[in-house]
Amino acid sequence: MLMLHTSDWHLGRTFHGVDILDVQARAMTEIVAWVREYDVSVVLVSGDVYDRAQPRTEVVELLNRTLGEIREAGAQVVLTSGNHDSPARLGFGSQIMSHGGVHLLTTLEDAWRPALFTQRDGRLTVSRGAVPAGEPSAGSPVAAAEDTTVAVYGIPYLEPRAAAPLLDCAPTHQGVLGAVTARIDDARNRPGVPTVVMAHAFVTGAEPTDSERVVDSGGLGTASAEIFAGHDYTALGHLHRRQRVIETVRYSGSPVAYSFSEAEHSKGAWLVDVRSDGVHGVTPLDHASGMRLARLRGQLDALLTEPEHTRAQDAWCQVVLTDAERPAAAMERVRTRFPHTVELRWEPEGSRAATPLGYSARVAGVASPGELCARFYDHVRGRSLSPSEAAELDDAVAAVCEKGAGR
């Protein structure tokens, strides 16, 4: 049985204020194409389906279309909620949709009620509930030895302070996920049925990017991979870098880059081959769609003229200027060559050492308006006024003071 592990679609998210729903739609089309090409049986979406709890209409329409096309391509879908989703909204109609092959697992109680997928003679059937114990009877979803039955447990994102009292555990992600997986382990009363767990969390040992929302601090927001070690495969969501934490615990990452820290990432998913005796292989699939990102650094004049930056001219750009003095009209000039620049920073190299004093401390006791303006210029530009600039400033301050005195 082939399962496609994907997550963190974040449908409706913008990239530095730019609407990229068309890019996300192309990624969804690729997922549908993979289902057809590889004859995928089940698509696992491990949370953060939407980017907002209340997505706009066209975003909901994209999800609706994508789920419909996956089902038309022949795969069932198991979808859990992440920290960006509204579990109630995303899970609305779950009982009805399960009859159509889309299984929305968004509540705590869903976590230990697996979706049981059985593949027999090329036909996939599904049921919900505890894995049957003892010898299978005729007509049971695990009836034939040559059949493959896989139990999929979907753990939605659980806010520790809300979930901990219900689970009688510590109000941390480690405590909550540990308590949930313990219940799952207790429910696994039939040996020989491979188990796949879906979860949305920051598992220690994984590498984050700049585009994930921090869900806690001080280590309280992390969980150890050992929690999931007893299962055949754990399909994680939350971190946007596709990566292996341990052999059986992996993040698919997001299908689209959502920060410049992901510029060098290969975006994609995992194709998981699960058989009656466990996982036989995990293959990366790479998205061909997406945005080309470029990170440029240097002095403005060099960036505008050097031929080595030609490839970045049609990419979405993050530009860091290193000029000793902040260039005037910097963004306008950068966009003459790199029109898709969406982030511009100034990190001067070779300028005088910054003072350890904050701005308020540097201007304390300054009584003259002209001197205050000069200190502000020095603070922002990293240099003092030139004689001609100082003269212009003096004239401007004098004009303002004279006009104020005449009132």
CSV table of N, CA and C in Angstrom, one decimal, residues 267-367:
chain,number,residue,atom,x,y,z
A,267,LYS,N,11.5,21.2,-2.1
A,267,LYS,CA,10.1,21.0,-1.6
A,267,LYS,C,9.5,19.7,-2.2
A,268,GLY,N,8.7,19.0,-1.4
A,268,GLY,CA,8.1,17.8,-1.9
A,268,GLY,C,7.3,17.1,-0.8
A,269,ALA,N,7.3,15.8,-0.9
A,269,ALA,CA,6.6,14.9,0.0
A,269,ALA,C,7.3,13.6,0.1
A,270,TRP,N,6.8,12.7,0.9
A,270,TRP,CA,7.4,11.3,1.0
A,270,TRP,C,6.4,10.3,0.5
A,271,LEU,N,6.8,9.4,-0.3
A,271,LEU,CA,6.0,8.2,-0.8
A,271,LEU,C,6.4,7.0,0.1
A,272,VAL,N,5.4,6.5,0.9
A,272,VAL,CA,5.7,5.5,1.9
A,272,VAL,C,5.1,4.2,1.4
A,273,ASP,N,5.9,3.2,1.3
A,273,ASP,CA,5.5,1.8,0.9
A,273,ASP,C,5.3,1.0,2.2
A,274,VAL,N,4.0,0.8,2.5
A,274,VAL,CA,3.7,0.0,3.7
A,274,VAL,C,3.1,-1.3,3.3
A,275,ARG,N,3.6,-2.4,3.9
A,275,ARG,CA,3.1,-3.7,3.6
A,275,ARG,C,2.8,-4.4,4.9
A,276,SER,N,2.3,-5.6,4.9
A,276,SER,CA,1.7,-6.3,6.0
A,276,SER,C,2.8,-6.5,7.1
A,277,ASP,N,4.1,-6.5,6.8
A,277,ASP,CA,5.1,-6.6,7.8
A,277,ASP,C,5.9,-5.3,8.1
A,278,GLY,N,5.3,-4.2,7.6
A,278,GLY,CA,5.9,-2.9,8.0
A,278,GLY,C,6.3,-2.1,6.8
A,279,VAL,N,7.1,-1.0,7.0
A,279,VAL,CA,7.4,-0.1,5.9
A,279,VAL,C,8.6,-0.7,5.1
A,280,HIS,N,8.4,-0.8,3.8
A,280,HIS,CA,9.5,-1.3,2.9
A,280,HIS,C,10.3,-0.3,2.2
A,281,GLY,N,9.9,1.0,2.3
A,281,GLY,CA,10.7,2.0,1.6
A,281,GLY,C,10.0,3.4,1.7
A,282,VAL,N,10.8,4.4,1.8
A,282,VAL,CA,10.3,5.8,1.8
A,282,VAL,C,11.1,6.6,0.7
A,283,THR,N,10.3,7.1,-0.2
A,283,THR,CA,10.9,7.8,-1.4
A,283,THR,C,10.6,9.2,-1.4
A,284,PRO,N,11.5,10.1,-1.6
A,284,PRO,CA,11.2,11.6,-1.7
A,284,PRO,C,10.6,11.9,-3.1
A,285,LEU,N,9.6,12.7,-3.2
A,285,LEU,CA,9.0,13.2,-4.4
A,285,LEU,C,9.2,14.7,-4.4
A,286,ASP,N,9.7,15.3,-5.4
A,286,ASP,CA,10.0,16.7,-5.5
A,286,ASP,C,9.0,17.5,-6.3
A,287,HIS,N,8.6,18.6,-5.7
A,287,HIS,CA,7.7,19.6,-6.4
A,287,HIS,C,8.5,20.3,-7.5
A,288,ALA,N,7.9,20.4,-8.7
A,288,ALA,CA,8.6,21.2,-9.8
A,288,ALA,C,8.1,22.6,-9.8
A,289,SER,N,6.8,22.8,-9.3
A,289,SER,CA,6.3,24.1,-9.2
A,289,SER,C,6.9,24.9,-8.0
A,290,GLY,N,6.5,26.1,-7.8
A,290,GLY,CA,7.0,26.9,-6.7
A,290,GLY,C,7.6,28.2,-7.2
A,291,MET,N,8.1,28.9,-6.2
A,291,MET,CA,8.7,30.2,-6.5
A,291,MET,C,10.2,30.1,-6.5
A,292,ARG,N,10.9,30.7,-7.5
A,292,ARG,CA,12.3,30.8,-7.4
A,292,ARG,C,12.7,31.9,-6.5
A,293,LEU,N,13.5,31.6,-5.5
A,293,LEU,CA,14.0,32.6,-4.5
A,293,LEU,C,15.4,32.9,-4.7
A,294,ALA,N,15.8,34.1,-4.4
A,294,ALA,CA,17.2,34.5,-4.5
A,294,ALA,C,17.5,35.4,-3.3
A,295,ARG,N,18.7,35.2,-2.7
A,295,ARG,CA,19.2,36.0,-1.6
A,295,ARG,C,20.5,36.7,-2.0
A,296,LEU,N,20.4,38.0,-2.1
A,296,LEU,CA,21.5,38.8,-2.6
A,296,LEU,C,22.1,39.7,-1.5
A,297,ARG,N,23.4,39.8,-1.6
A,297,ARG,CA,24.1,40.6,-0.6
A,297,ARG,C,25.2,41.4,-1.2
A,298,GLY,N,25.3,42.7,-0.9
A,298,GLY,CA,26.5,43.4,-1.5
A,298,GLY,C,26.1,44.9,-1.5
A,299,GLN,N,27.1,45.7,-2.1
A,299,GLN,CA,26.8,47.1,-2.2
A,299,GLN,C,25.9,47.3,-3.4
A,300,LEU,N,25.1,48.4,-3.3
A,300,LEU,CA,24.0,48.6,-4.3
A,300,LEU,C,24.5,48.7,-5.7
A,301,ASP,N,25.5,49.5,-6.0
A,301,ASP,CA,26.0,49.6,-7.3
A,301,ASP,C,26.5,48.3,-7.9
A,302,ALA,N,27.2,47.5,-7.1
A,302,ALA,CA,27.6,46.2,-7.6
A,302,ALA,C,26.5,45.3,-7.9
A,303,LEU,N,25.4,45.3,-7.1
A,303,LEU,CA,24.3,44.4,-7.3
A,303,LEU,C,23.6,44.8,-8.6
A,304,LEU,N,23.6,46.1,-8.9
A,304,LEU,CA,22.9,46.6,-10.1
A,304,LEU,C,23.7,46.3,-11.4
A,305,THR,N,24.9,46.0,-11.3
A,305,THR,CA,25.8,45.9,-12.5
A,305,THR,C,26.4,44.5,-12.7
A,306,GLU,N,26.7,43.8,-11.7
A,306,GLU,CA,27.5,42.6,-11.8
A,306,GLU,C,26.7,41.5,-12.5
A,307,PRO,N,27.2,40.9,-13.6
A,307,PRO,CA,26.5,39.9,-14.4
A,307,PRO,C,26.1,38.6,-13.6
A,308,GLU,N,26.8,38.3,-12.5
A,308,GLU,CA,26.6,37.1,-11.8
A,308,GLU,C,25.2,37.0,-11.2
A,309,HIS,N,24.6,38.2,-11.1
A,309,HIS,CA,23.2,38.2,-10.5
A,309,HIS,C,22.1,38.2,-11.5
A,310,THR,N,22.4,37.9,-12.8
A,310,THR,CA,21.4,37.9,-13.8
A,310,THR,C,20.3,36.9,-13.6
A,311,ARG,N,20.6,35.7,-13.0
A,311,ARG,CA,19.6,34.7,-12.8
A,311,ARG,C,18.6,35.2,-11.8
A,312,ALA,N,18.9,36.1,-11.0
A,312,ALA,CA,18.0,36.6,-9.9
A,312,ALA,C,17.0,37.6,-10.4
A,313,GLN,N,17.1,38.1,-11.7
A,313,GLN,CA,16.3,39.2,-12.2
A,313,GLN,C,14.8,38.8,-12.2
A,314,ASP,N,14.5,37.5,-12.4
A,314,ASP,CA,13.1,37.2,-12.4
A,314,ASP,C,12.7,36.3,-11.2
A,315,ALA,N,13.5,36.4,-10.2
A,315,ALA,CA,13.2,35.6,-8.9
A,315,ALA,C,12.7,36.5,-7.9
A,316,TRP,N,12.0,35.9,-6.9
A,316,TRP,CA,11.6,36.7,-5.7
A,316,TRP,C,12.9,36.9,-4.8
A,317,CYS,N,13.2,38.2,-4.5
A,317,CYS,CA,14.5,38.5,-4.0
A,317,CYS,C,14.4,39.0,-2.5
A,318,GLN,N,15.4,38.6,-1.8
A,318,GLN,CA,15.7,39.2,-0.5
A,318,GLN,C,17.1,39.9,-0.7
A,319,VAL,N,17.2,41.2,-0.5
A,319,VAL,CA,18.4,42.0,-0.8
A,319,VAL,C,18.9,42.6,0.5
A,320,VAL,N,20.2,42.3,0.8
A,320,VAL,CA,20.9,42.9,1.9
A,320,VAL,C,22.0,43.8,1.4
A,321,LEU,N,21.8,45.1,1.6
A,321,LEU,CA,22.8,46.1,1.2
A,321,LEU,C,23.9,46.3,2.2
A,322,THR,N,25.1,46.3,1.8
A,322,THR,CA,26.2,46.4,2.7
A,322,THR,C,26.9,47.8,2.6
A,323,ASP,N,26.4,48.7,1.9
A,323,ASP,CA,27.0,50.1,1.7
A,323,ASP,C,27.2,50.7,3.1
A,324,ALA,N,28.3,51.4,3.3
A,324,ALA,CA,28.6,52.0,4.5
A,324,ALA,C,27.6,53.0,4.9
A,325,GLU,N,27.0,53.6,3.9
A,325,GLU,CA,25.9,54.6,4.2
A,325,GLU,C,24.6,54.1,3.5
A,326,ARG,N,23.5,54.3,4.1
A,326,ARG,CA,22.3,53.8,3.6
A,326,ARG,C,22.0,54.5,2.3
A,327,PRO,N,21.8,53.8,1.1
A,327,PRO,CA,21.6,54.5,-0.1
A,327,PRO,C,20.2,55.1,-0.2
A,328,ALA,N,20.1,56.3,-0.8
A,328,ALA,CA,18.8,56.9,-1.0
A,328,ALA,C,18.0,56.2,-2.0
A,329,ALA,N,16.6,56.1,-1.8
A,329,ALA,CA,15.7,55.5,-2.7
A,329,ALA,C,16.2,54.1,-3.0
A,330,ALA,N,16.6,53.3,-2.0
A,330,ALA,CA,17.2,52.0,-2.2
A,330,ALA,C,16.3,51.0,-2.9
A,331,MET,N,15.1,50.9,-2.4
A,331,MET,CA,14.1,49.9,-2.9
A,331,MET,C,13.8,50.2,-4.4
A,332,GLU,N,13.6,51.5,-4.7
A,332,GLU,CA,13.3,51.8,-6.1
A,332,GLU,C,14.4,51.5,-7.0
A,333,ARG,N,15.6,51.7,-6.6
A,333,ARG,CA,16.8,51.4,-7.4
A,333,ARG,C,17.0,49.9,-7.5
A,334,VAL,N,16.8,49.2,-6.4
A,334,VAL,CA,17.0,47.7,-6.5
A,334,VAL,C,16.0,47.1,-7.5
A,335,ARG,N,14.8,47.6,-7.5
A,335,ARG,CA,13.7,47.1,-8.3
A,335,ARG,C,13.9,47.4,-9.8
A,336,THR,N,14.8,48.3,-10.1
A,336,THR,CA,15.0,48.5,-11.6
A,336,THR,C,15.6,47.3,-12.2
A,337,ARG,N,16.4,46.5,-11.4
A,337,ARG,CA,17.0,45.3,-11.9
A,337,ARG,C,16.3,44.0,-11.4
A,338,PHE,N,15.8,44.1,-10.1
A,338,PHE,CA,15.2,42.9,-9.5
A,338,PHE,C,13.8,43.3,-9.1
A,339,PRO,N,12.9,43.3,-10.1
A,339,PRO,CA,11.5,43.9,-9.8
A,339,PRO,C,10.7,43.1,-8.8
A,340,HIS,N,11.1,41.9,-8.5
A,340,HIS,CA,10.3,41.1,-7.5
A,340,HIS,C,11.0,41.1,-6.1
A,341,THR,N,11.7,42.1,-5.8
A,341,THR,CA,12.3,42.2,-4.5
A,341,THR,C,11.2,42.5,-3.5
A,342,VAL,N,11.1,41.7,-2.5
A,342,VAL,CA,10.0,41.8,-1.4
A,342,VAL,C,10.6,42.1,0.0
A,343,GLU,N,11.9,42.0,0.1
A,343,GLU,CA,12.6,42.2,1.4
A,343,GLU,C,13.9,42.9,1.2
A,344,LEU,N,14.1,44.1,1.8
A,344,LEU,CA,15.3,44.8,1.7
A,344,LEU,C,15.8,45.2,3.1
A,345,ARG,N,17.1,44.9,3.3
A,345,ARG,CA,17.7,45.2,4.6
A,345,ARG,C,19.0,45.9,4.4
A,346,TRP,N,19.4,46.7,5.4
A,346,TRP,CA,20.7,47.4,5.3
A,346,TRP,C,21.6,46.9,6.4
A,347,GLU,N,22.7,46.3,6.1
A,347,GLU,CA,23.7,45.8,7.1
A,347,GLU,C,25.0,46.3,6.7
A,348,PRO,N,25.4,47.5,7.1
A,348,PRO,CA,26.6,48.2,6.6
A,348,PRO,C,27.9,47.5,7.0
A,349,GLU,N,28.8,47.4,6.1
A,349,GLU,CA,30.1,46.9,6.3
A,349,GLU,C,31.1,48.0,6.1
A,350,GLY,N,32.1,48.1,7.0
A,350,GLY,CA,33.1,49.1,6.9
A,350,GLY,C,32.8,50.4,7.4
A,351,SER,N,31.6,50.6,8.0
A,351,SER,CA,31.2,51.9,8.6
A,351,SER,C,31.8,51.9,10.0
A,352,ARG,N,31.7,53.0,10.7
A,352,ARG,CA,32.3,53.1,12.0
A,352,ARG,C,31.5,52.2,13.0
A,353,ALA,N,32.2,51.8,14.0
A,353,ALA,CA,31.6,50.9,15.0
A,353,ALA,C,30.4,51.6,15.6
A,354,ALA,N,29.3,50.8,15.8
A,354,ALA,CA,28.1,51.3,16.4
A,354,ALA,C,28.3,51.6,17.9
A,355,THR,N,27.7,52.7,18.4
A,355,THR,CA,27.8,53.0,19.8
A,355,THR,C,27.0,52.1,20.6
A,356,PRO,N,27.4,51.7,21.8
A,356,PRO,CA,26.6,50.8,22.6
A,356,PRO,C,25.4,51.5,23.2
A,357,LEU,N,25.4,52.8,23.1
A,357,LEU,CA,24.3,53.6,23.7
A,357,LEU,C,23.0,53.5,22.8
A,358,GLY,N,21.9,53.4,23.4
A,358,GLY,CA,20.6,53.5,22.7
A,358,GLY,C,20.4,54.9,22.2
A,359,TYR,N,19.4,55.1,21.3
A,359,TYR,CA,19.2,56.4,20.8
A,359,TYR,C,18.7,57.4,21.8
A,360,SER,N,17.8,57.0,22.7
A,360,SER,CA,17.3,57.9,23.8
A,360,SER,C,18.5,58.4,24.7
A,361,ALA,N,19.5,57.5,24.9
A,361,ALA,CA,20.6,57.9,25.8
A,361,ALA,C,21.5,58.8,25.0
A,362,ARG,N,21.6,58.7,23.7
A,362,ARG,CA,22.5,59.5,22.9
A,362,ARG,C,22.0,61.0,22.8
A,363,VAL,N,20.6,61.1,22.9
A,363,VAL,CA,20.1,62.5,22.7
A,363,VAL,C,19.7,63.1,24.0
A,364,ALA,N,19.9,62.4,25.1
A,364,ALA,CA,19.5,62.9,26.5
A,364,ALA,C,20.3,64.2,26.7
A,365,GLY,N,19.6,65.2,27.1
A,365,GLY,CA,20.2,66.5,27.5
A,365,GLY,C,20.4,67.4,26.3
A,366,VAL,N,20.0,67.0,25.1
A,366,VAL,CA,20.2,67.9,23.9
A,366,VAL,C,19.0,68.9,23.9
A,367,ALA,N,19.3,70.1,23.9
A,367,ALA,CA,18.3,71.2,24.0
A,367,ALA,C,18.0,71.8,22.7
